[in-house]
Amino acid sequence: MSIRINPKKCIGCRKCVEECPGNLFVIGEDNKAHMRDPRDCWGCATCVKICPLNAISMYLGADIGGDGTSMIVKHSGNVLHWIFESPDGMKLFVETDRTESNKY
Ligand code: SF4
Ligand code: SF4
């Protein structure tokens, strides 16, 4: 599992820098987000959810039973739209209610 930043989408807004609980993001001289050390990421997905441009995706590799699928999250109000795209282009969509996320 790892985080990927799409430099074409990133606008350097710093939300990932401010919200990552591991303080793993920095803004480079190119005004784009970069990770300090991806090995320190524990996969909480906060950055994936917080990025307003969907510039951050999570790669679900074999280490967690994934097959190279990538995951992004889009927002509409309190609904989070989780979009999973497998290497062959197949997409899976899952919606969750943000207000229910810490219920259990
Ligand atoms: S939150 Fe997204 S757009 Fe903002 S700096 Fe981070 S990667 Fe770039
Ligand atoms: S998944 Fe969590 S720990 Fe990893 S980079 Fe994103 S916010 Fe930081």
Coordinates of C-alpha atoms and ligand atoms in Angstrom, one line a residue:
M1 CA 0.0 0.0 0.0
S2 CA 1.3 3.4 -0.8
I3 CA 0.3 7.0 -1.5
R4 CA 0.7 8.5 -4.9
I5 CA 0.5 12.2 -5.7
N6 CA -0.5 13.4 -9.2
P7 CA 1.7 16.5 -9.8
K8 CA -0.6 17.5 -12.7
K9 CA -3.5 17.9 -10.3
C10 CA -1.8 19.2 -7.2
I11 CA -2.1 22.9 -6.6
G12 CA 0.0 23.1 -3.4
C13 CA -2.9 24.0 -1.2
R14 CA -1.2 22.4 1.9
K15 CA -4.3 20.5 3.2
C16 CA -2.4 17.2 3.1
V17 CA 0.5 18.8 4.9
E18 CA -1.8 20.1 7.6
E19 CA -3.9 17.0 8.1
C20 CA -1.5 14.0 7.7
P21 CA -1.2 12.7 11.3
G22 CA 2.3 11.5 10.5
N23 CA 3.5 14.9 9.1
L24 CA 4.6 13.1 6.0
F25 CA 3.9 15.8 3.4
V26 CA 6.0 18.8 2.4
I27 CA 5.5 21.4 -0.4
G28 CA 8.4 21.5 -2.7
E29 CA 10.0 24.3 -4.6
D30 CA 7.7 23.3 -7.5
N31 CA 4.7 24.2 -5.2
K32 CA 3.6 20.5 -5.3
A33 CA 3.1 18.1 -2.5
H34 CA 5.8 15.4 -1.9
M35 CA 6.1 12.7 0.7
R36 CA 9.0 12.8 3.1
D37 CA 9.2 9.0 3.5
P38 CA 6.4 6.8 2.1
R39 CA 7.5 4.0 4.3
D40 CA 6.2 5.8 7.4
C41 CA 2.6 6.0 6.0
W42 CA 0.2 3.7 7.9
G43 CA -2.6 4.1 5.4
C44 CA -5.2 6.1 7.3
A45 CA -6.4 7.6 4.0
T46 CA -6.8 11.1 5.6
C47 CA -4.9 12.6 2.8
V48 CA -6.9 10.8 0.1
K49 CA -10.1 12.2 1.7
I50 CA -8.8 15.7 2.3
C51 CA -7.3 16.6 -1.1
P52 CA -9.8 18.9 -2.9
L53 CA -8.4 18.0 -6.3
N54 CA -8.2 14.2 -5.9
A55 CA -4.5 14.5 -6.6
I56 CA -3.8 11.8 -4.0
S57 CA -4.6 8.2 -4.6
M58 CA -3.8 5.1 -2.5
Y59 CA -2.3 2.2 -4.2
L60 CA -3.6 -1.1 -2.9
G61 CA -0.7 -3.5 -3.5
A62 CA -0.1 -7.1 -2.8
D63 CA 1.1 -6.3 0.8
I64 CA -2.6 -5.9 1.8
G65 CA -4.0 -8.4 -0.5
G66 CA -4.6 -5.9 -3.3
D67 CA -3.9 -6.3 -7.0
G68 CA -2.6 -2.9 -7.9
T69 CA -5.9 -1.2 -7.6
S70 CA -5.8 2.6 -6.9
M71 CA -8.3 4.4 -4.7
I72 CA -9.5 8.0 -4.7
V73 CA -12.3 9.8 -2.8
K74 CA -14.6 12.4 -4.1
H75 CA -17.0 14.4 -1.8
S76 CA -20.5 15.7 -2.1
G77 CA -21.7 17.1 1.2
N78 CA -21.4 14.4 3.8
V79 CA -21.2 11.6 1.3
L80 CA -17.8 10.2 0.4
H81 CA -17.6 8.5 -3.0
W82 CA -14.8 5.9 -2.9
I83 CA -13.6 5.0 -6.4
F84 CA -11.5 1.9 -6.9
E85 CA -9.8 1.4 -10.3
S86 CA -8.1 -1.9 -11.0
P87 CA -5.2 -2.2 -13.4
D88 CA -7.5 -3.4 -16.2
G89 CA -9.6 -0.3 -15.9
M90 CA -12.5 -1.8 -14.0
K91 CA -14.1 0.6 -11.5
L92 CA -15.9 0.0 -8.3
F93 CA -17.8 2.7 -6.5
V94 CA -18.7 2.7 -2.8
E95 CA -20.5 5.5 -1.0
T96 CA -20.3 6.2 2.7
D97 CA -21.9 8.8 5.0
R98 CA -19.2 10.9 6.7
T99 CA -21.5 11.4 9.7
E100 CA -21.6 7.6 10.2
S101 CA -17.9 6.9 9.8
N102 CA -17.0 6.8 13.5
K103 CA -20.2 5.1 14.7
Y104 CA -18.8 1.7 15.4
Ligands
SF4_1 S1 -4.1 18.4 -0.6 FE1 -3.9 17.8 -2.8 S2 -3.8 19.7 -3.9 FE2 -3.4 20.2 -1.8 S3 -1.2 20.2 -1.6 FE3 -1.9 18.1 -1.0 S4 -1.9 16.9 -2.9 FE4 -1.7 19.1 -3.5
SF4_2 S1 -2.6 7.7 4.4 FE1 -2.5 8.8 6.4 S2 -0.4 8.5 7.2 FE2 -0.4 8.0 5.1 S3 0.3 9.9 4.0 FE3 -2.0 9.9 4.0 S4 -2.6 11.0 5.8 FE4 -0.4 10.5 6.1

